[in-house]
Tab-separated table of C-alpha atoms in Angstrom:
chain	number	residue	atom	x	y	z
A	9	MET	CA	6.263	25.789	-6.331
A	10	THR	CA	6.238	26.228	-9.944
A	11	ARG	CA	9.495	27.481	-11.319
A	12	PRO	CA	9.233	30.923	-13.403
A	13	ASP	CA	10.816	29.515	-16.552
A	14	LEU	CA	8.043	26.589	-17.070
A	15	PRO	CA	4.849	27.388	-18.990
A	16	VAL	CA	1.748	27.332	-18.011
A	17	ALA	CA	0.393	24.157	-19.774
A	18	TYR	CA	1.609	21.219	-21.718
A	19	ARG	CA	-0.744	20.090	-25.027
A	20	PHE	CA	-0.185	16.734	-26.476
A	21	GLY	CA	-2.368	15.012	-28.555
A	22	PRO	CA	-6.010	15.366	-26.535
A	23	PHE	CA	-4.167	15.928	-23.436
A	24	ARG	CA	-2.892	19.034	-21.923
A	25	LEU	CA	-0.619	19.046	-18.516
A	26	ASP	CA	-1.030	22.346	-16.525
A	27	VAL	CA	2.403	23.043	-14.501
A	28	ARG	CA	0.275	25.231	-12.043
A	29	ASP	CA	-2.290	22.678	-10.581
A	30	ARG	CA	-0.837	19.496	-11.314
A	31	LEU	CA	-3.852	18.567	-13.893
A	32	LEU	CA	-4.078	15.684	-16.262
A	33	GLU	CA	-7.294	16.426	-18.853
A	34	SER	CA	-8.407	15.024	-21.691
A	35	ASN	CA	-10.654	16.480	-24.481
A	36	GLY	CA	-11.784	18.616	-21.168
A	37	GLU	CA	-12.355	15.871	-18.464
A	38	ARG	CA	-9.752	15.411	-15.898
A	39	ILE	CA	-7.721	12.059	-15.860
A	40	ALA	CA	-7.593	11.002	-12.442
A	41	LEU	CA	-4.061	10.267	-11.375
A	42	THR	CA	-1.931	10.361	-8.500
A	43	PRO	CA	0.999	13.082	-7.629
A	44	LYS	CA	3.997	10.049	-8.534
A	45	VAL	CA	2.072	10.138	-11.257
A	46	ILE	CA	1.628	13.303	-12.583
A	47	ASP	CA	5.456	13.930	-11.748
A	48	THR	CA	6.664	11.228	-13.749
A	49	LEU	CA	5.373	11.936	-16.836
A	50	PHE	CA	5.883	15.890	-15.888
A	51	VAL	CA	9.681	14.829	-16.260
A	52	LEU	CA	9.149	12.902	-19.084
A	53	ILE	CA	7.614	15.762	-20.974
A	54	GLU	CA	10.746	18.600	-19.724
A	55	ASN	CA	13.104	15.815	-21.333
A	56	ARG	CA	11.337	14.870	-24.614
A	57	GLY	CA	12.537	13.446	-27.272
A	58	GLN	CA	15.695	12.609	-24.235
A	59	VAL	CA	16.526	9.047	-22.913
A	60	VAL	CA	15.208	9.626	-19.579
A	61	SER	CA	17.300	7.023	-17.545
A	62	LYS	CA	14.819	4.799	-14.868
A	63	GLU	CA	17.758	5.702	-12.058
A	64	ASP	CA	17.212	9.930	-13.360
A	65	LEU	CA	13.658	9.063	-12.608
A	66	MET	CA	13.174	7.244	-9.702
A	67	LYS	CA	15.321	10.034	-8.004
A	68	SER	CA	14.198	13.451	-10.065
A	69	VAL	CA	9.995	11.409	-8.413
A	70	TRP	CA	11.423	10.421	-5.381
A	71	PRO	CA	14.165	12.849	-3.930
A	72	ASP	CA	16.077	11.771	-1.166
A	73	VAL	CA	13.650	8.621	-0.515
A	74	THR	CA	14.945	5.351	-1.079
A	75	VAL	CA	12.180	3.321	-3.645
A	76	VAL	CA	12.565	-0.183	-5.440
A	77	GLU	CA	11.911	-0.336	-8.988
A	78	SER	CA	8.420	-1.525	-9.081
A	79	GLY	CA	7.346	2.128	-8.279
A	80	LEU	CA	9.122	3.392	-11.420
A	81	THR	CA	7.418	0.258	-13.096
A	82	ARG	CA	3.422	0.506	-11.490
A	83	ASN	CA	3.848	4.805	-12.344
A	84	LEU	CA	4.706	3.782	-15.901
A	85	SER	CA	1.954	1.324	-16.647
A	86	VAL	CA	-0.798	3.452	-14.396
A	87	LEU	CA	0.699	6.523	-17.424
A	88	ARG	CA	0.472	4.872	-20.982
A	89	LYS	CA	-3.180	3.351	-19.468
A	90	ALA	CA	-4.461	6.381	-19.254
A	91	LEU	CA	-1.806	8.172	-22.749
A	92	GLU	CA	-2.335	5.002	-24.805
A	93	SER	CA	-5.514	3.250	-24.386
A	94	ASP	CA	-7.208	4.558	-28.006
A	95	THR	CA	-3.070	4.342	-29.381
A	96	ALA	CA	-0.442	1.899	-30.619
A	97	GLU	CA	1.919	1.697	-27.266
A	98	GLY	CA	4.855	3.600	-27.985
A	99	THR	CA	2.893	6.787	-29.357
A	100	TYR	CA	3.675	8.528	-26.284
A	101	ILE	CA	6.565	6.765	-24.414
A	102	GLU	CA	8.720	4.996	-25.867
A	103	THR	CA	10.827	2.052	-23.598
A	104	ILE	CA	14.084	2.168	-24.817
A	105	PRO	CA	15.997	-1.631	-23.341
A	106	LYS	CA	18.305	-1.502	-20.817
A	107	ARG	CA	18.773	2.802	-20.805
A	108	GLY	CA	15.563	4.103	-19.704
A	109	TYR	CA	11.853	5.728	-21.338
A	110	ARG	CA	11.884	8.970	-23.420
A	111	PHE	CA	8.684	10.797	-24.349
A	112	VAL	CA	7.661	10.676	-28.348
A	113	ALA	CA	5.215	12.854	-28.907
A	114	SER	CA	5.180	16.727	-30.496
A	115	VAL	CA	3.866	18.716	-27.044
A	116	ASP	CA	2.717	22.326	-27.876
A	117	GLU	CA	3.359	25.035	-24.700
A	118	ASP	CA	1.011	27.260	-23.682
A	119	ARG	CA	2.446	30.641	-21.742
A	120	ILE	CA	1.712	33.667	-20.555
A	121	PRO	CA	2.555	36.570	-22.977
A	122	ASP	CA	5.033	39.310	-21.524
A	123	ALA	CA	2.928	42.006	-20.281
A	124	PRO	CA	2.739	45.484	-21.931
A	125	VAL	CA	5.398	47.885	-20.456
A	126	ILE	CA	3.738	50.885	-18.229
A	127	ALA	CA	5.266	54.609	-17.986
A	128	SER	CA	4.664	55.550	-14.891
A	129	PRO	CA	4.454	58.666	-13.833
A	130	LYS	CA	7.138	60.808	-11.426
A	131	ARG	CA	6.484	60.820	-7.630
A	132	SER	CA	8.078	63.038	-5.973
A	133	ASN	CA	11.245	61.568	-3.338
A	134	ILE	CA	8.684	61.528	-0.457
A	135	THR	CA	6.440	59.469	-1.952
A	136	TRP	CA	8.979	56.471	-3.025
A	137	ILE	CA	10.431	57.072	0.378
A	138	VAL	CA	6.633	55.883	1.616
A	139	LEU	CA	6.033	53.460	-1.087
A	140	THR	CA	9.527	51.890	-0.140
A	141	ALA	CA	8.152	52.106	3.340
A	142	VAL	CA	4.706	50.858	3.367
A	143	VAL	CA	6.269	47.883	0.533
A	144	ILE	CA	8.655	46.655	3.478
A	145	CYS	CA	5.865	46.595	6.378
A	146	VAL	CA	3.844	44.819	4.145
A	147	LEU	CA	6.545	42.673	3.628
A	148	ALA	CA	8.537	41.880	6.749
A	149	ALA	CA	4.530	40.607	8.310
A	150	PHE	CA	4.136	38.440	5.770
A	151	LEU	CA	7.018	37.372	6.766
A	152	LEU	CA	6.630	37.577	9.980
A	153	VAL	CA	3.001	35.722	9.212
A	154	ALA	CA	4.717	32.908	6.591
A	155	ARG	CA	7.347	31.524	9.021
A	156	LYS	CA	4.910	31.622	11.882
A	157	THR	CA	1.984	29.699	9.246
A	158	ARG	CA	4.668	28.007	6.846
A	159	PRO	CA	3.356	24.033	7.762
A	160	THR	CA	5.656	22.045	8.822
A	161	PRO	CA	7.485	19.814	5.737
A	162	VAL	CA	6.226	15.887	6.645
A	163	GLU	CA	6.209	14.899	3.772
A	164	PRO	CA	9.643	13.226	3.138
A	165	LEU	CA	8.176	11.275	6.852
A	166	VAL	CA	4.871	10.680	4.689
A	167	ARG	CA	6.715	9.055	1.938
A	168	ILE	CA	9.674	6.761	3.499
A	169	GLY	CA	6.438	5.484	5.754
A	170	ASP	CA	4.629	4.269	3.079
A	171	HIS	CA	7.859	2.763	1.961
A	172	LEU	CA	7.834	0.638	4.789
A	173	LEU	CA	4.607	-0.120	4.101
A	174	TYR	CA	5.245	-1.673	1.267
A	175	LYS	CA	7.216	-4.562	2.839
A	176	LEU	CA	4.434	-6.418	4.581
A	177	SER	CA	6.784	-7.130	7.116
A	178	PRO	CA	6.417	-6.535	10.849
A	179	ASP	CA	9.986	-4.961	11.654
A	180	ALA	CA	8.817	-2.290	8.638
A	181	MET	CA	5.508	-1.678	9.935
A	182	SER	CA	6.456	-0.863	13.362
A	183	ARG	CA	9.297	1.277	11.632
A	184	ALA	CA	6.088	2.441	9.562
A	185	VAL	CA	4.727	3.639	12.499
A	186	ALA	CA	7.383	4.759	13.403
A	187	GLN	CA	7.655	7.511	10.755
A	188	PHE	CA	3.817	8.515	11.226
A	189	GLU	CA	4.390	9.406	14.629
A	190	GLN	CA	7.404	11.889	13.851
A	191	ALA	CA	4.688	13.402	10.670
A	192	ILE	CA	1.900	13.540	12.766
A	193	ALA	CA	4.178	15.651	15.640
A	194	ALA	CA	4.941	18.169	12.975
A	195	ASN	CA	1.638	18.953	11.562
A	196	PRO	CA	-0.206	16.858	13.461
A	197	ASN	CA	-3.224	18.028	10.560
A	198	SER	CA	-1.203	16.011	8.051
A	199	ALA	CA	-4.314	13.167	6.207
A	200	GLY	CA	-1.622	11.337	4.944
A	201	ALA	CA	0.193	10.826	8.235
A	202	HIS	CA	-2.881	9.744	9.540
A	203	SER	CA	-3.419	7.217	6.968
A	204	GLY	CA	-0.682	6.260	7.203
A	205	LEU	CA	-0.140	4.892	10.792
A	206	SER	CA	-3.677	3.792	11.397
A	207	ILE	CA	-2.624	1.226	8.244
A	208	ALA	CA	0.637	0.187	9.162
A	209	LEU	CA	-0.608	-0.655	13.023
A	210	LEU	CA	-3.376	-2.736	11.389
A	211	GLY	CA	-0.510	-4.506	10.053
A	212	LEU	CA	1.603	-5.145	13.193
A	213	ILE	CA	-2.346	-6.582	14.520
A	214	GLU	CA	-2.281	-8.367	11.035
A	215	PHE	CA	1.334	-9.923	11.687
A	216	GLY	CA	0.725	-10.600	15.380
A	217	ALA	CA	2.593	-7.602	16.545
A	218	ARG	CA	-0.277	-5.828	18.435
A	219	ALA	CA	-2.688	-6.715	20.276
A	220	ASN	CA	-6.259	-5.606	18.263
A	221	ARG	CA	-7.287	-4.498	21.767
A	222	GLN	CA	-4.646	-1.379	22.525
A	223	ALA	CA	-3.869	-0.986	18.651
A	224	GLY	CA	-7.058	-1.419	17.022
A	225	PRO	CA	-8.693	2.067	18.527
A	226	VAL	CA	-5.374	4.098	18.445
A	227	ALA	CA	-6.206	2.856	13.923
A	228	LEU	CA	-9.931	3.649	14.060
A	229	ALA	CA	-8.903	7.016	15.627
A	230	ALA	CA	-5.734	7.708	12.894
A	231	ALA	CA	-8.417	6.236	10.425
A	232	ARG	CA	-11.822	8.746	10.700
A	233	ARG	CA	-9.474	11.784	11.758
A	234	ALA	CA	-7.886	10.681	7.895
A	235	VAL	CA	-10.901	11.100	6.792
A	236	ALA	CA	-12.257	14.136	8.625
A	237	LEU	CA	-9.287	16.089	7.537
A	238	ASP	CA	-9.101	14.616	4.023
A	239	PRO	CA	-13.304	13.775	2.898
A	240	ASN	CA	-11.815	13.085	-0.727
A	241	SER	CA	-8.931	10.910	0.142
A	242	CYS	CA	-8.960	7.641	-1.575
A	243	THR	CA	-5.953	6.267	1.149
A	244	ALA	CA	-8.324	7.860	4.630
A	245	HIS	CA	-11.327	5.882	3.132
A	246	SER	CA	-9.262	2.905	3.084
A	247	ALA	CA	-7.635	3.253	5.951
A	248	LEU	CA	-11.206	3.391	8.138
A	249	ALA	CA	-12.090	0.190	5.680
A	250	LEU	CA	-9.542	-1.532	6.914
A	251	THR	CA	-9.521	-0.406	10.771
A	252	HIS	CA	-13.548	-1.594	9.972
A	253	LEU	CA	-12.367	-4.901	8.922
A	254	VAL	CA	-9.899	-5.813	11.037
A	255	HIS	CA	-10.235	-4.488	14.629
A	256	ARG	CA	-14.224	-3.983	14.200
A	257	TRP	CA	-14.998	-6.523	11.878
A	258	ASP	CA	-18.300	-4.317	10.815
A	259	PHE	CA	-17.908	-5.631	7.007
A	260	ALA	CA	-20.957	-3.109	6.297
A	261	ALA	CA	-19.118	-0.109	7.290
A	262	ALA	CA	-15.801	-1.395	5.406
A	263	GLU	CA	-17.917	-2.310	2.042
A	264	SER	CA	-19.149	1.555	2.061
A	265	GLU	CA	-15.719	2.611	3.176
A	266	PHE	CA	-13.826	0.657	0.257
A	267	ARG	CA	-16.950	2.171	-2.334
A	268	LYS	CA	-16.316	5.888	-1.320
A	269	ALA	CA	-12.482	5.715	-2.162
A	270	LEU	CA	-12.250	3.253	-5.128
A	271	ALA	CA	-15.438	6.117	-5.538
A	272	ALA	CA	-12.257	9.365	-5.084
A	273	ASP	CA	-9.686	7.377	-7.147
A	274	PRO	CA	-11.164	4.879	-9.586
A	275	GLN	CA	-7.436	3.824	-10.286
A	276	SER	CA	-7.321	3.244	-6.526
A	277	VAL	CA	-4.345	0.219	-6.637
A	278	GLN	CA	-4.037	0.349	-2.624
A	279	ALA	CA	-7.689	0.411	-1.881
A	280	ARG	CA	-8.578	-2.537	-4.015
A	281	LEU	CA	-5.585	-4.581	-3.073
A	282	LEU	CA	-7.285	-3.833	0.876
A	283	TYR	CA	-10.979	-4.874	-0.304
A	284	ALA	CA	-9.925	-7.140	-2.133
A	285	ARG	CA	-8.549	-8.207	1.355
A	286	LEU	CA	-13.074	-7.965	2.887
A	287	LYS	CA	-13.812	-10.106	0.446
A	288	ILE	CA	-11.998	-12.684	1.110
A	289	ALA	CA	-13.261	-12.537	5.120
A	290	THR	CA	-16.526	-12.539	3.456
A	291	GLY	CA	-16.465	-15.867	2.096
A	292	LYS	CA	-16.369	-13.614	-1.799
A	293	LEU	CA	-13.224	-15.469	-3.543
A	294	PRO	CA	-14.335	-14.988	-7.174
A	295	GLU	CA	-14.927	-10.941	-6.480
A	296	ALA	CA	-11.796	-10.926	-4.734
A	297	ARG	CA	-9.918	-12.696	-7.338
A	298	LEU	CA	-11.488	-9.924	-9.784
A	299	LEU	CA	-9.982	-6.480	-7.517
A	300	VAL	CA	-7.058	-7.984	-8.066
A	301	GLU	CA	-6.536	-8.381	-11.709
A	302	GLU	CA	-8.058	-5.043	-12.056
A	303	ALA	CA	-5.230	-3.972	-9.539
A	304	LEU	CA	-2.619	-6.360	-11.751
A	305	ALA	CA	-3.637	-4.393	-14.824
A	306	LEU	CA	-3.000	-0.981	-12.968
A	307	ASP	CA	0.465	-2.386	-11.592
A	308	PRO	CA	1.503	-5.408	-13.163
A	309	ALA	CA	4.960	-5.329	-11.014
A	310	SER	CA	3.813	-5.069	-6.970
A	311	PRO	CA	4.359	-7.227	-4.863
A	312	PRO	CA	2.210	-7.179	-2.278
A	313	LEU	CA	-0.100	-7.559	-5.370
A	314	GLY	CA	1.576	-10.537	-6.338
A	315	THR	CA	1.019	-12.355	-3.113
A	316	GLU	CA	-2.326	-11.094	-2.693
A	317	TYR	CA	-3.609	-13.400	-5.656
A	318	CYS	CA	-1.582	-16.536	-4.508
A	319	ARG	CA	-3.490	-15.914	-1.313
A	320	VAL	CA	-6.914	-15.831	-3.320
A	321	PHE	CA	-5.629	-19.548	-5.442
A	322	TYR	CA	-4.388	-21.064	-1.929
A	323	PHE	CA	-7.575	-20.263	-0.938
A	324	LEU	CA	-8.817	-22.383	-3.499
A	325	ARG	CA	-7.259	-25.023	-3.487
A	326	ASP	CA	-4.817	-24.453	-6.135
A	327	PHE	CA	-2.098	-24.727	-5.286
A	328	GLN	CA	-0.166	-25.405	-8.413
A	329	ARG	CA	-1.471	-21.695	-9.313
A	330	ALA	CA	-1.249	-20.003	-5.667
A	331	ALA	CA	3.249	-21.475	-6.525
A	332	ALA	CA	3.297	-19.574	-9.445
A	333	GLU	CA	1.899	-16.585	-8.888
A	334	CYS	CA	4.723	-17.243	-5.552
A	335	ARG	CA	7.578	-17.361	-7.523
A	336	LYS	CA	6.377	-14.855	-9.775
A	337	VAL	CA	6.124	-12.073	-7.692
A	338	LEU	CA	10.007	-13.812	-5.871
A	339	ASP	CA	11.312	-13.437	-9.593
A	340	ARG	CA	11.541	-10.175	-9.020
A	341	GLU	CA	11.186	-9.272	-5.732
A	342	PRO	CA	13.249	-11.923	-4.437
A	343	GLY	CA	12.777	-10.539	-0.768
A	344	PHE	CA	10.035	-10.411	-0.095
A	345	ALA	CA	8.971	-12.113	3.220
A	346	LEU	CA	5.328	-12.997	2.708
A	347	ALA	CA	5.599	-14.301	-0.815
A	348	HIS	CA	8.602	-16.857	0.723
A	349	TYR	CA	5.907	-17.361	3.168
A	350	TYR	CA	2.719	-18.088	1.222
A	351	LEU	CA	5.238	-20.158	-1.688
A	352	ALA	CA	5.307	-22.394	1.753
A	353	MET	CA	2.416	-23.096	2.800
A	354	THR	CA	1.201	-24.236	-1.270
A	355	LEU	CA	3.905	-26.359	-1.407
A	356	GLY	CA	3.310	-28.226	1.317
A	357	SER	CA	-0.219	-28.361	1.250
A	358	SER	CA	0.655	-29.934	-2.206
A	359	GLY	CA	3.266	-32.155	-0.212
A	360	GLN	CA	6.112	-30.456	-1.325
A	361	ILE	CA	7.856	-30.248	2.260
A	362	GLU	CA	11.498	-29.628	1.927
A	363	GLU	CA	10.865	-26.906	-0.471
A	364	ALA	CA	8.322	-25.298	1.861
A	365	ARG	CA	10.401	-25.222	4.356
A	366	ASN	CA	13.580	-23.291	2.593
A	367	SER	CA	10.600	-21.315	1.558
A	368	LEU	CA	9.603	-20.959	5.261
A	369	ARG	CA	13.331	-20.017	6.158
A	370	GLN	CA	13.600	-17.603	3.523
A	371	SER	CA	10.731	-15.409	4.486
A	372	GLY	CA	12.440	-14.036	7.459
A	373	LEU	CA	9.807	-14.102	9.691
A	374	ARG	CA	11.214	-14.222	13.379
A	375	PRO	CA	11.400	-18.036	14.419
A	376	GLU	CA	8.152	-18.143	17.081
A	377	VAL	CA	6.085	-16.777	13.711
A	378	ILE	CA	6.283	-19.620	11.791
A	379	GLU	CA	6.681	-22.048	14.240
A	380	ALA	CA	4.180	-23.941	14.345
A	381	ASP	CA	4.437	-23.391	10.408
A	382	GLN	CA	7.359	-25.085	10.573
A	383	ALA	CA	6.040	-27.840	12.718
A	384	TRP	CA	2.996	-28.230	10.584
A	385	LEU	CA	5.651	-29.591	8.392
A	386	SER	CA	7.075	-32.009	10.551
A	387	ALA	CA	3.696	-33.528	11.215
A	388	LEU	CA	3.168	-34.535	6.621
A	389	GLN	CA	6.575	-36.146	7.431
A	390	GLY	CA	4.735	-38.703	10.204
A	391	ASP	CA	6.645	-36.185	12.707
A	392	PRO	CA	4.188	-35.310	15.354
A	393	LYS	CA	6.928	-34.154	18.259
A	394	PRO	CA	7.309	-30.409	17.411
A	395	ALA	CA	3.469	-29.417	17.220
A	396	GLU	CA	3.736	-31.265	20.999
A	397	ALA	CA	6.858	-29.471	21.433
A	398	VAL	CA	4.759	-25.561	19.979
A	399	LEU	CA	1.133	-26.339	22.333
A	400	GLU	CA	2.991	-26.972	25.288
A	401	SER	CA	5.239	-24.010	24.871
A	402	ARG	CA	1.752	-22.121	24.758
A	403	ARG	CA	-0.056	-23.424	27.424
A	404	GLN	CA	2.874	-22.147	29.492
A	405	LEU	CA	2.870	-18.582	27.639
A	406	MET	CA	-0.854	-18.743	28.392
A	407	ARG	CA	-0.700	-19.518	32.388
A	408	GLN	CA	2.155	-16.529	32.593
A	409	GLY	CA	-0.760	-14.782	31.066
A	410	LYS	CA	1.911	-13.802	27.930
A	411	VAL	CA	0.059	-15.134	25.644
A	412	ASP	CA	-4.442	-16.526	25.164
A	413	ALA	CA	-5.722	-19.947	23.527
A	414	THR	CA	-5.534	-18.178	20.766
A	415	ALA	CA	-1.685	-19.453	19.966
A	416	LYS	CA	-2.991	-22.733	20.279
A	417	LEU	CA	-5.438	-23.429	17.922
A	418	LEU	CA	-2.391	-24.248	14.342
A	419	PRO	CA	-0.518	-26.895	17.106
A	420	ALA	CA	-3.947	-28.038	18.072
A	421	VAL	CA	-5.617	-28.485	14.852
A	422	ILE	CA	-2.336	-30.130	13.425
A	423	LEU	CA	-2.833	-33.112	16.139
A	424	GLY	CA	-6.023	-33.890	15.883
A	425	ARG	CA	-6.985	-32.135	19.846
A	426	ALA	CA	-10.170	-31.498	19.092
A	427	ASP	CA	-11.027	-29.857	22.866
A	428	GLU	CA	-7.687	-27.375	22.719
A	429	ALA	CA	-8.507	-26.654	19.222
A	430	TYR	CA	-12.711	-25.373	20.194
A	431	GLU	CA	-11.140	-23.765	22.767
A	432	ALA	CA	-8.258	-21.623	20.966
A	433	LEU	CA	-11.140	-20.952	18.080
A	434	SER	CA	-13.259	-19.568	20.947
A	435	ALA	CA	-10.921	-17.359	21.752
A	436	ALA	CA	-9.966	-16.293	18.751
A	437	ILE	CA	-13.512	-14.991	18.183
A	438	ALA	CA	-13.435	-13.378	21.917
A	439	ASN	CA	-10.645	-11.950	21.212
A	440	ARG	CA	-10.715	-10.447	17.379
A	441	ALA	CA	-8.043	-12.193	16.463
A	442	PRO	CA	-6.981	-11.305	12.846
A	443	GLU	CA	-6.399	-14.889	12.340
A	444	CYS	CA	-10.469	-14.949	11.853
A	445	LEU	CA	-11.009	-13.375	9.226
A	446	SER	CA	-9.134	-16.426	6.840
A	447	ILE	CA	-10.296	-19.102	9.468
A	448	PRO	CA	-13.717	-20.255	7.367
A	449	LEU	CA	-10.371	-20.030	4.414
A	450	GLU	CA	-7.726	-21.832	5.860
A	451	PRO	CA	-6.612	-25.583	3.749
A	452	ARG	CA	-4.517	-26.258	7.077
A	453	LEU	CA	-7.696	-26.324	9.591
A	454	ASP	CA	-10.169	-27.793	6.972
A	455	PRO	CA	-9.456	-31.188	10.570
A	456	LEU	CA	-11.704	-28.941	12.742
A	457	ARG	CA	-14.925	-28.131	10.304
A	458	LYS	CA	-15.336	-31.896	11.411
A	459	ASP	CA	-16.581	-30.308	14.187
A	460	PRO	CA	-20.087	-29.552	14.522
A	461	ARG	CA	-19.000	-26.918	17.305
A	462	TYR	CA	-16.575	-24.933	14.406
A	463	ALA	CA	-19.811	-24.290	12.829
A	464	ALA	CA	-21.720	-22.807	15.864
A	465	ALA	CA	-19.013	-20.776	17.119
A	466	LEU	CA	-18.523	-19.439	13.573
């Protein structure tokens, strides 16, 4: 709710920031910004002329939620692009090194003029009693209805879930699912909670923590519900697009939804990041690279974006550039799991085996997730025994019905077992395993491409 002491709007330069509707306009045209970016601008303007520390900004914009500093950096980057694209940097927001930020432009306030005082005609005591009784009854009815209809506050749950999604790790994704499910239980009509649940489930599918056949339909239903609740939500369309990509392998439908997402929010970093995944799956690496670069221009400090940029160069076989991009991420976020993982893949592919092992350990991913990757590094050093052990272990798991043949793919390729590799590839396609979305580009599977059955299967 808008505080009564605030003005109707703030004006600075060609901009007008509407307090009630939380909208920023430039010369009468709306600028599409996320609520958190708008909140960041409000804090700076309300404290204009004063230095606001990073800590105070983060506490004001994300109350009661722990966030990484890169979230604030992203907001400020988007703000500066919106405000200072046609002026010198620092015209509106000044960075004070090691202290914080200050809004330096001159600001005018629009306020509603005070209403004139009009003398009221005298009323009898009985009239005042009747009017008072009516007012009390109306207020009582309003409060009763409000108590029944007031939506349960789910925003903190959704915020925490979104923050966990940002970490891109299996454990964080599982916790995000719990947050979004709790939010939906509190308010079944929360489009943000349904979108988040869909994206979190798809993340677990891609990490191999949930089966596509079980979690995919739930993710699809959640995404469709989110779009039905808010047809103009960029996140809802992004979730539905990702579901079409990961669960259904319907690339045309995914393309359509990603375009709707960007039409809803042309500045969306998330939509570009996920859209790039579609381009990678369809082998359009130059288009994927362009999408990631556009997103990085909006949010240069984002660990998921930086890691996706690394993946693009890894698939392009530019291992030196891929390693450099992963190291940029780790300089800012030393514990970011996927950056460590893809740094290990790029280092291993360029022959730096021990450095690759160290990065793989630092990823913090579960041993069963990276055991085949460790075996691959050993095979590069001329020791096939770990790969043989992994392959035999996965054969036993298959006989127990705990995994399907997809689990044998990488160890079979490492050992040159063409028949078992082809069996694994066929199982992966039949089960719509998420690994298939990168199989055509994965450098470690290059030996499989010599088998004509590979091309036929794809």
